[in-house]
mmCIF file of C-alpha atoms in Angstrom:
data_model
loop_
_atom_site.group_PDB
_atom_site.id
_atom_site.type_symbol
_atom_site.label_atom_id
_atom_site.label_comp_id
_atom_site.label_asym_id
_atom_site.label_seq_id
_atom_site.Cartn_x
_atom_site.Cartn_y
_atom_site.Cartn_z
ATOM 1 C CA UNK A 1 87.538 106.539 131.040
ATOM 2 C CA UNK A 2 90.054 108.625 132.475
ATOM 3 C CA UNK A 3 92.501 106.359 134.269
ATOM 4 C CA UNK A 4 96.421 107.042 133.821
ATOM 5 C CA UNK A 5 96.835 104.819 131.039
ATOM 6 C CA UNK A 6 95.278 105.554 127.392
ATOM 7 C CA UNK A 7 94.253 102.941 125.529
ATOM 8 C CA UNK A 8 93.626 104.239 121.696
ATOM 9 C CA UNK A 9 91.676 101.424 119.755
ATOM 10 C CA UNK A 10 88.586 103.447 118.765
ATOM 11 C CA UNK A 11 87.511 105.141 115.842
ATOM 12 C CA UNK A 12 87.549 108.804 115.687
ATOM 13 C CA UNK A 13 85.822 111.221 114.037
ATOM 14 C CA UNK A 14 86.900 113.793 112.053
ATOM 15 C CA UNK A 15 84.203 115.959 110.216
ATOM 16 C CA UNK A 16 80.654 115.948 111.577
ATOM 17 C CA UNK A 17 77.339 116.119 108.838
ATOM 18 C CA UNK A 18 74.104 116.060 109.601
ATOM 19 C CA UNK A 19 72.042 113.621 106.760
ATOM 20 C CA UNK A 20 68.377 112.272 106.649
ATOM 21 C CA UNK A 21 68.171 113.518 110.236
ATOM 22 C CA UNK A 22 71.251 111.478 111.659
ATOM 23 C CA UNK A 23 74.410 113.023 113.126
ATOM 24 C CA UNK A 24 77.536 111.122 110.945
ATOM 25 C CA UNK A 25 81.107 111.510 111.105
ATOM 26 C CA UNK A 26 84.090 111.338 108.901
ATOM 27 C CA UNK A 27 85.949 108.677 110.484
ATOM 28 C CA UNK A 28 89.677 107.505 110.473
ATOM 29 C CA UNK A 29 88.216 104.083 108.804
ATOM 30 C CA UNK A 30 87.278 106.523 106.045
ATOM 31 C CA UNK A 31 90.137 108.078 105.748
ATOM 32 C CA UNK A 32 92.467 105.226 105.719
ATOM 33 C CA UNK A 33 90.229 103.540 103.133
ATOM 34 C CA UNK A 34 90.304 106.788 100.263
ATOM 35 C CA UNK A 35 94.500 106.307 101.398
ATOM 36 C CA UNK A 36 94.207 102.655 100.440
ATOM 37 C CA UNK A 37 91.982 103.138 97.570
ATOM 38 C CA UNK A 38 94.467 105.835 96.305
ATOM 39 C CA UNK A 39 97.731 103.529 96.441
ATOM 40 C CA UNK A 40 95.745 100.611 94.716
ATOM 41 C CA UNK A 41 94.245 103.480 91.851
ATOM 42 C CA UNK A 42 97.820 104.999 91.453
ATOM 43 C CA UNK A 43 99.599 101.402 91.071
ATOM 44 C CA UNK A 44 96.980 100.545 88.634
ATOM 45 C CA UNK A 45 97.475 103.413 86.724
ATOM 46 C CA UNK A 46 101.525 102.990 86.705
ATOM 47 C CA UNK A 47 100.858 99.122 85.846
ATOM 48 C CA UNK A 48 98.831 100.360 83.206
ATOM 49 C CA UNK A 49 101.066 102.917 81.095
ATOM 50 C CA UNK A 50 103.773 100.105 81.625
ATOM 51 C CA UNK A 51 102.291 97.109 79.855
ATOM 52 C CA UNK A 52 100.647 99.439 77.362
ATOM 53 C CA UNK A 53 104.458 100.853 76.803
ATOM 54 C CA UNK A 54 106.340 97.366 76.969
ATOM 55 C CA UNK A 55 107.817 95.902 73.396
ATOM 56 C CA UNK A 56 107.311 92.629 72.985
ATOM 57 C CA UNK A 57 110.265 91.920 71.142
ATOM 58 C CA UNK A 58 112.538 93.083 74.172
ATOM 59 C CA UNK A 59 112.916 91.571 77.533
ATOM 60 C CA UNK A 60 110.499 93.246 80.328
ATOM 61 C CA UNK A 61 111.627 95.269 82.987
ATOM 62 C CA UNK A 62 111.695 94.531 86.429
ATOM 63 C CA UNK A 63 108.276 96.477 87.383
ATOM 64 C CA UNK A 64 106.094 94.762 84.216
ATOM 65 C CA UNK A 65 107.650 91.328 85.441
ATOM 66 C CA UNK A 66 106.554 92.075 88.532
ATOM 67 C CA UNK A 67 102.899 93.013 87.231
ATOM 68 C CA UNK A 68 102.552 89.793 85.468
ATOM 69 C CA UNK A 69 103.785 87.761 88.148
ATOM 70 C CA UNK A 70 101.019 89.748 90.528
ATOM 71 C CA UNK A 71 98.478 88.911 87.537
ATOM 72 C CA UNK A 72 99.568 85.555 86.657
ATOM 73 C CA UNK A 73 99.049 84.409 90.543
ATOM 74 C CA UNK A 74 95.983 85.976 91.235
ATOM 75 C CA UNK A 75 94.285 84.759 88.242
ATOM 76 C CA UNK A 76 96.076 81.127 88.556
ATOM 77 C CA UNK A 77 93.928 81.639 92.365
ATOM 78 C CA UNK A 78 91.059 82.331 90.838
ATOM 79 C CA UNK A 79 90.738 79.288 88.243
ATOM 80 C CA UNK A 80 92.047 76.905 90.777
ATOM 81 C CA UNK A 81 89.244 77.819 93.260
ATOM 82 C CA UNK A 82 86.495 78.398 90.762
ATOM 83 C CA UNK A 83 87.110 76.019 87.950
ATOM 84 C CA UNK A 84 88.388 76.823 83.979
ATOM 85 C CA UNK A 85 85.149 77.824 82.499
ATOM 86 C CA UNK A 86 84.230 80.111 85.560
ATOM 87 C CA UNK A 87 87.363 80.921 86.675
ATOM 88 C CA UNK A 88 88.110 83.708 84.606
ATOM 89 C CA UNK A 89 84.837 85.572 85.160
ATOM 90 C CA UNK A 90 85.210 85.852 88.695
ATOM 91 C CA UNK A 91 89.390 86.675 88.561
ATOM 92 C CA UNK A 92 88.288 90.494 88.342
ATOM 93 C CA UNK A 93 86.430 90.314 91.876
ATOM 94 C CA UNK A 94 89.006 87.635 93.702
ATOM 95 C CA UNK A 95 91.885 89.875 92.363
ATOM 96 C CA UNK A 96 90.578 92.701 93.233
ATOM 97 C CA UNK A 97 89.310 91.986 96.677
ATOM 98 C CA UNK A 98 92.063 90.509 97.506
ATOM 99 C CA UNK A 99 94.833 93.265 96.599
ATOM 100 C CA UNK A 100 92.537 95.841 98.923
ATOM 101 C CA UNK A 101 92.066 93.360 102.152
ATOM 102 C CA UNK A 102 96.071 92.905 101.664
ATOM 103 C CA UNK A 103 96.752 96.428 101.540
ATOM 104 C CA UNK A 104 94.488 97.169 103.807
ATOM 105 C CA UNK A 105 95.572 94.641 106.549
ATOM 106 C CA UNK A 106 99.242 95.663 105.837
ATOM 107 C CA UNK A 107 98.751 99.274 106.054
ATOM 108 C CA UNK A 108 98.993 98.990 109.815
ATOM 109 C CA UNK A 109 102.575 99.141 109.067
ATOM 110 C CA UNK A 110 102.594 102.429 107.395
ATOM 111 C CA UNK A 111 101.463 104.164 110.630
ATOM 112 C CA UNK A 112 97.529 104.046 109.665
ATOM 113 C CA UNK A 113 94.441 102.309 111.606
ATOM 114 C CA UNK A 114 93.840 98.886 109.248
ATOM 115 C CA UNK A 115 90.366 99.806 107.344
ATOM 116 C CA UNK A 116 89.531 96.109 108.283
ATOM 117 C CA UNK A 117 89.637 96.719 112.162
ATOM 118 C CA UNK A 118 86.073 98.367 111.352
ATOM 119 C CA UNK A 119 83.155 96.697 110.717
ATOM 120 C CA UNK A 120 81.467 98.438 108.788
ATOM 121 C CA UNK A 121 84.042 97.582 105.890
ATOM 122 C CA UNK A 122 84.005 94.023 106.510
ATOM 123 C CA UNK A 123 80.572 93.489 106.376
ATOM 124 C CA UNK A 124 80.290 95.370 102.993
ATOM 125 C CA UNK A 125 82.909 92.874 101.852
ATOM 126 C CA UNK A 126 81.055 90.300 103.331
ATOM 127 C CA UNK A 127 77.791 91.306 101.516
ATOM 128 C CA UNK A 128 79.360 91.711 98.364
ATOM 129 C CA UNK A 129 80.275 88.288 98.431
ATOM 130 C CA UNK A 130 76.698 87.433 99.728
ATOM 131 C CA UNK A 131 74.983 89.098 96.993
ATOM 132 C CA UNK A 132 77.264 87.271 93.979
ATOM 133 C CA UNK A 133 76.198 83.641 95.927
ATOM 134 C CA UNK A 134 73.139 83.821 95.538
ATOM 135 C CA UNK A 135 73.120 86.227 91.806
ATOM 136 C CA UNK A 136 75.129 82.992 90.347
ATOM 137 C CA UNK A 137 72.465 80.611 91.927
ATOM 138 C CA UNK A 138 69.631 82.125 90.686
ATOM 139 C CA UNK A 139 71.535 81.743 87.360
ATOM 140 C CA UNK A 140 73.130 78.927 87.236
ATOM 141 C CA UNK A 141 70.596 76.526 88.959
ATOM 142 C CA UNK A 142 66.876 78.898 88.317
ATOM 143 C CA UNK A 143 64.533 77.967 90.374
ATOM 144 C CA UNK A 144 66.828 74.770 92.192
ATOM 145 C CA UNK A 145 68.043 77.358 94.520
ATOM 146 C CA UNK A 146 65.280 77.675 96.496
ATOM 147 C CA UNK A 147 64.631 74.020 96.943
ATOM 148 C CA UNK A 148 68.186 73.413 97.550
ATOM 149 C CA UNK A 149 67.211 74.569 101.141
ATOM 150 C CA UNK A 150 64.439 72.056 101.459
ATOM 151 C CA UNK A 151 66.932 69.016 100.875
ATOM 152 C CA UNK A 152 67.493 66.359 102.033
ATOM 153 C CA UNK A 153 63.849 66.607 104.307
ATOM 154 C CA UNK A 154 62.103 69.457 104.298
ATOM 155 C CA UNK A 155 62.147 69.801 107.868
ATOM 156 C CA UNK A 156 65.398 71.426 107.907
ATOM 157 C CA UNK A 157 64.325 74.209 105.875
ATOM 158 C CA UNK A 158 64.606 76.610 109.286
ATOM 159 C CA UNK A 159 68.535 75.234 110.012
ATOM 160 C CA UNK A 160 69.290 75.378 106.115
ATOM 161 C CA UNK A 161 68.444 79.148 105.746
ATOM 162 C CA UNK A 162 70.127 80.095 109.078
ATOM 163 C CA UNK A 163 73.351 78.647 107.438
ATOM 164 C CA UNK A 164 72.913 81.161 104.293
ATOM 165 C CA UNK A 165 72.258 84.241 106.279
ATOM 166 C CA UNK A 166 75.512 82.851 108.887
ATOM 167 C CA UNK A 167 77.606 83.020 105.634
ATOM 168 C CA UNK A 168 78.198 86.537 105.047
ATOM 169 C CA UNK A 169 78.550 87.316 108.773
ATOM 170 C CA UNK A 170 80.848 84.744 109.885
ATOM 171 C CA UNK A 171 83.432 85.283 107.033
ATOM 172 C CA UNK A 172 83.275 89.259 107.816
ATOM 173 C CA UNK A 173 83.187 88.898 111.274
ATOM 174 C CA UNK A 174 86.663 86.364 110.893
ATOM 175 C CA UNK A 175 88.570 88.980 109.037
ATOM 176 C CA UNK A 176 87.187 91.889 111.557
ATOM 177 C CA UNK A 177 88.049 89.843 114.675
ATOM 178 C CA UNK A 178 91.518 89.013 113.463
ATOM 179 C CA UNK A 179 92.572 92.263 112.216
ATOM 180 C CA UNK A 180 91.186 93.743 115.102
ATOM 181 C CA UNK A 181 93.096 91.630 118.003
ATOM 182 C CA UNK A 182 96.252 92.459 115.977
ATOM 183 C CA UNK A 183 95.139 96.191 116.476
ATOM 184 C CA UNK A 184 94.165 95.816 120.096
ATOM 185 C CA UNK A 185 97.503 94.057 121.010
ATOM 186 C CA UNK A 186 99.543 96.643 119.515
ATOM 187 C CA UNK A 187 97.804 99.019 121.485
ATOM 188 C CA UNK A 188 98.662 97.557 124.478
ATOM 189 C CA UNK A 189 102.157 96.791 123.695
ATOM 190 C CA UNK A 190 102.690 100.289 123.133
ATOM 191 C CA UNK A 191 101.072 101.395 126.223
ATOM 192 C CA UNK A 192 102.225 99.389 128.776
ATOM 193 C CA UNK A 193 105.824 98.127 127.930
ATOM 194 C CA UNK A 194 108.227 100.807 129.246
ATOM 195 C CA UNK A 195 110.191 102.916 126.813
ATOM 196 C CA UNK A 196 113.278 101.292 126.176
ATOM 197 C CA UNK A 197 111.681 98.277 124.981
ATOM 198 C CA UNK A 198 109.887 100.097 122.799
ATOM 199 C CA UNK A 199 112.730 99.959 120.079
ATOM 200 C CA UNK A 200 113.034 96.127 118.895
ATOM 201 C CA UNK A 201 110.079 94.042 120.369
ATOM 202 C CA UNK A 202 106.962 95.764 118.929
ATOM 203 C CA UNK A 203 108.605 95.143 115.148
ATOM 204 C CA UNK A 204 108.484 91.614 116.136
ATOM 205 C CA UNK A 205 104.643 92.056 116.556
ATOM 206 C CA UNK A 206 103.904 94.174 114.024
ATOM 207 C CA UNK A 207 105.813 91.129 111.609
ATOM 208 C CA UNK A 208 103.373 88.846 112.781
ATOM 209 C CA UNK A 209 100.165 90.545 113.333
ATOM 210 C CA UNK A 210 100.415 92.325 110.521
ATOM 211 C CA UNK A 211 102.127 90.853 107.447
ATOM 212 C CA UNK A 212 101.680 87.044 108.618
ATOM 213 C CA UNK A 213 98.558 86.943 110.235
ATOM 214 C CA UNK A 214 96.920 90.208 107.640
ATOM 215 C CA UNK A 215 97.933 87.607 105.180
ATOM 216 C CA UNK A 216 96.850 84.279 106.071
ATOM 217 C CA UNK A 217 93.547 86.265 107.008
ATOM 218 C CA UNK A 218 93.137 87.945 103.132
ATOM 219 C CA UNK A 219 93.935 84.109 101.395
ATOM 220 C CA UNK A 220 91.020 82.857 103.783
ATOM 221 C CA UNK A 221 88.693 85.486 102.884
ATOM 222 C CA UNK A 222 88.902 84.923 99.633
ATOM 223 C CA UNK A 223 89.091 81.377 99.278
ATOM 224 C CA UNK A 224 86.222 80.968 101.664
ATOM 225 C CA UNK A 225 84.267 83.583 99.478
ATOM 226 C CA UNK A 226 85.333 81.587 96.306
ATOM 227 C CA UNK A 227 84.381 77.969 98.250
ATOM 228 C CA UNK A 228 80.931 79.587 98.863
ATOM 229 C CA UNK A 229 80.732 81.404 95.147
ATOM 230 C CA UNK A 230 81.310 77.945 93.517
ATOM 231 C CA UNK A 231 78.905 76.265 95.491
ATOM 232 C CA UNK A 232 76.042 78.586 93.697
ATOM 233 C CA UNK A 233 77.209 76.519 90.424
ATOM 234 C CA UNK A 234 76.433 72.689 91.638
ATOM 235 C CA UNK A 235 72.929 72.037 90.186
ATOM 236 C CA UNK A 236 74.215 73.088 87.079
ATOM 237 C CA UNK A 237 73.815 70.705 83.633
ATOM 238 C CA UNK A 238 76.753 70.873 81.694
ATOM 239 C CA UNK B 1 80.054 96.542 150.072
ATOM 240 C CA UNK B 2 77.704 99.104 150.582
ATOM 241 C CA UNK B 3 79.566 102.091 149.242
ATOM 242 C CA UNK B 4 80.143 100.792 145.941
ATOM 243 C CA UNK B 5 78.276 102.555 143.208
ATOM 244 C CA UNK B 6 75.966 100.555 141.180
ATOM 245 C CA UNK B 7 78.116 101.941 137.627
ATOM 246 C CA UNK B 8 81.099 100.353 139.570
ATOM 247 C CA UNK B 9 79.919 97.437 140.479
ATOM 248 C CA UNK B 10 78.497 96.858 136.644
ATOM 249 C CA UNK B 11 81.662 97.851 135.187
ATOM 250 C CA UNK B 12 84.064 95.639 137.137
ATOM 251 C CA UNK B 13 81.365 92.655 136.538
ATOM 252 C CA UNK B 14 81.831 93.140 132.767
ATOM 253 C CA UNK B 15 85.652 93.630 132.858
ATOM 254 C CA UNK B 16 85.353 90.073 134.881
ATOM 255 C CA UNK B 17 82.554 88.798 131.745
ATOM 256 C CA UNK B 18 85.249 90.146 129.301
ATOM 257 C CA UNK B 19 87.952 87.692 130.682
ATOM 258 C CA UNK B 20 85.830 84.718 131.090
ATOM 259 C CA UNK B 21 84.235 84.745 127.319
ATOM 260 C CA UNK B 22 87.974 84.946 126.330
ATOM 261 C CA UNK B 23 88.445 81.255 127.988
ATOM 262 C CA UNK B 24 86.427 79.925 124.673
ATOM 263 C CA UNK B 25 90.322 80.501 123.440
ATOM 264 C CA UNK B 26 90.514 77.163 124.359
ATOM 265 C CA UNK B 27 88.730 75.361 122.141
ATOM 266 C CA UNK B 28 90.223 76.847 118.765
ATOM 267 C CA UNK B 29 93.332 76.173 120.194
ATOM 268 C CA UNK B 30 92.803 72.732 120.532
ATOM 269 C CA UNK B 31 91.120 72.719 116.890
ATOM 270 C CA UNK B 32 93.910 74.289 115.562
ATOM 271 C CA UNK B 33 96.715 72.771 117.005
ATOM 272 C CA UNK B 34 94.876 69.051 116.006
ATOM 273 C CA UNK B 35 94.361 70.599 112.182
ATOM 274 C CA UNK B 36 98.269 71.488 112.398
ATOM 275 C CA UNK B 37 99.572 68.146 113.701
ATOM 276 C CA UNK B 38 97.373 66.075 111.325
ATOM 277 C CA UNK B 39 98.632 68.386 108.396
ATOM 278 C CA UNK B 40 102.088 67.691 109.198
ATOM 279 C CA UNK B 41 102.030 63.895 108.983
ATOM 280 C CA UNK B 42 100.037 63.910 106.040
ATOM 281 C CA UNK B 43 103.231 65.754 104.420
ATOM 282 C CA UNK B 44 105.497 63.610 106.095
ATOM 283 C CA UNK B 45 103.719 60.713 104.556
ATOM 284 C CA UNK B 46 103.405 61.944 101.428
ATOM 285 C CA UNK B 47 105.843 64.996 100.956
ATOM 286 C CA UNK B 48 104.705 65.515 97.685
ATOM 287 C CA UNK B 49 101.547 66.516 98.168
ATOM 288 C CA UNK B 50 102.210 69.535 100.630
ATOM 289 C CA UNK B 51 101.055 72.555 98.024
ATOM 290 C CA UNK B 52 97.002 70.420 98.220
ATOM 291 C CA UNK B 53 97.359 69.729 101.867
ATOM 292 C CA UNK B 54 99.038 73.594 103.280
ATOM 293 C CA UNK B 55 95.777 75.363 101.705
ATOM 294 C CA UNK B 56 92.982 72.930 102.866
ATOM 295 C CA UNK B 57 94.773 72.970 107.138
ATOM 296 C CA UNK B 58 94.921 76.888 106.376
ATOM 297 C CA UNK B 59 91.023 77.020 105.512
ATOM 298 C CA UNK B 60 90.033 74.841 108.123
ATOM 299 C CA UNK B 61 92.139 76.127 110.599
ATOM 300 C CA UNK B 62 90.155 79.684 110.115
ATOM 301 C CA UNK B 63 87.123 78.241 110.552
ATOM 302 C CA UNK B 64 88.014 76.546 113.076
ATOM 303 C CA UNK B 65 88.888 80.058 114.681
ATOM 304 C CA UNK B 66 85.314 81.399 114.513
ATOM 305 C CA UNK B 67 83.951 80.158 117.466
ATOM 306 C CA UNK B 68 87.243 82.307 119.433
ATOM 307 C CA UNK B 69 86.776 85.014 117.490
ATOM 308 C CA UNK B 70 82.843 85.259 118.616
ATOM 309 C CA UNK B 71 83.945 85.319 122.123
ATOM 310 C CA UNK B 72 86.532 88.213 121.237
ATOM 311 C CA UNK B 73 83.764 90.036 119.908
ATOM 312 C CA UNK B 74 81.919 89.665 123.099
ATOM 313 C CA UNK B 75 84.725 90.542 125.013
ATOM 314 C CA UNK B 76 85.428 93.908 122.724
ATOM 315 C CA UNK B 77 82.036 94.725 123.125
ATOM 316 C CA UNK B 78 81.711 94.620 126.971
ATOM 317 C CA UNK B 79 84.794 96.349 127.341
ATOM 318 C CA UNK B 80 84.519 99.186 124.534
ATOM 319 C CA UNK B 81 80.693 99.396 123.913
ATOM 320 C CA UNK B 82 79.136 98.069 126.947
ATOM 321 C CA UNK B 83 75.453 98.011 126.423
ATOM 322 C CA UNK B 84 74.771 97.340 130.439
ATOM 323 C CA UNK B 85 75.784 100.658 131.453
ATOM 324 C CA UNK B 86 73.126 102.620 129.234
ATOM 325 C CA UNK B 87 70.975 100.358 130.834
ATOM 326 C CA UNK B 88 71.370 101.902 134.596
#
């Protein structure tokens, strides 16, 4: 499209390879998730060498008190959507996922494209989450699973199994479509509005499609993923 | 009408699709706005009990927003990835 105004929402790509006879690219979704990935590695490795350091008998320092808060809540998350016996088996994943969909929603702040805004990452997420469903069913409730579809008649075994395969796709397409409205609004505002405007109202936007909305949209993910995760556990004998 | 090309005429018909699946913003709206307004008088009722109900109007608010965010998908799709045109 070559009309006077450019609208920059797309993906670009970088560094071209050739692999299993497919032309691929290096994209900016790529890039901005090693970036991503890097921040969360380096804070992980500061966190780290600062509990490992930290006396016990003195009072902790502002950045370990602020690690154990960050701990403390996301494993408090975890038990409260998952239970106290499988709570803390499942804090690793939760915690995890949910620092890099934060980050990653937020880093449209920070000048980069938010990893989310591509598919590609979501649905990875998305079949992650998937894959641990229907691991813990197959554990917790053997072969109950399977018949689980068939219930209550067995005539709904078609609409049952649609609703499985919906799972992973409608919670990945929810944090793609979100993330990515923020990005395409943003776009626009800074297209169209006319310069001098361009110094207080988009900071307005970026607070809210950004920060609030990037956050509401992480807490969802994740609880959703943990609502669907603890289903997997309810033929289980105790 | 006759000198319109037939890309054109595709390519203004989608821009027009893209708008109209965007009016299925209306029914999340509605959802929404219900989940919101119910969520506040259960905390006025019972103030007390606004960390239990703030989580469960938050969930089912955002799935409540699928059905919009389908029809954005659409939209993105006809505007930035139009299949119809490869189709000429």
């Amino acid at each position: 499209m070559n009309s006077g105004v450019e609208l920059d929402i797309g993906v670009k790509g970088y560094l071209e390879y050739h692999l299993f006879g497919q032309t691929l690219y290096i994209t900016t979704t790529h890039i901005c998730v090693l970036i991503v990935m890097l921040a969360l590695t380096v804070f992980g490795i500061c966190a780290n060498r600062a509990i490992k350091k930290a006396d016990p008998y003195k009072a902790p320092g502002a950045f370990v008190c602020f690690i154990e808060i960050i701990v403390g809540l996301l494993d408090g998350m975890a038990i409260d959507g998952l239970g106290k016996k499988h709570g803390p088996n499942f804090a690793n994943y939760t915690g995890t996922l949910f620092m890099f969909i934060l980050l990653s929603n937020i880093s449209g702040l920070f000048g980069l494209r938010p990893p989310t805004a591509d598919y590609g990452v979501t649905l990875a997420l998305g079949m992650i989450t998937f894959l641990l469903i229907h691991y813990n069913g197959f554990k917790y409730q053997k072969f109950g699973h399977i018949t689980g579809l068939f219930k209550p008649i067995p005539i709904l075994f078609p609409i049952n199994l649609v609703g499985e395969i919906a799972n992973p796709l409608s919670i990945s397409l929810r944090l793609f479509g979100n993330v990515l409205s923020g990005t395409v609004m943003m776009a626009v505002v800074y297209t169209l509005i006319p310069k001098f405007l361009l110094i207080a109202w988009p900071g307005v936007l970026h607070i809210y499609f950004d920060v609030f909305s990037g956050a509401i949209q992480t807490y969802v993910f994740v609880m959703l993923s943990m609502v669907y995760i603890s289903d997997a556990f309810d033929g289980e004998e105790e | 009408m006759n000198n319109i090309s037939s890309e054109a005429f595709v390519l203004g018909m989608s821009a027009l699709g893209a708008g109209i699946a965007m009016i299925a913003g209306l029914g999340p709206g509605i959802g929404q706005g219900i989940a919101a307004g119910q969520g506040a008088a259960a905390v006025g009722r019972n103030p007390g009990a606004r960390g239990e109900v703030m989580p469960t109007m938050l969930l089912g608010q955002a799935v409540a927003e699928t059905t919009g965010l389908y029809s954005f998908a659409i939209a993105i799709i006809l505007i930035f990835a139009n299949p119809l045109v490869k189709m000429l």
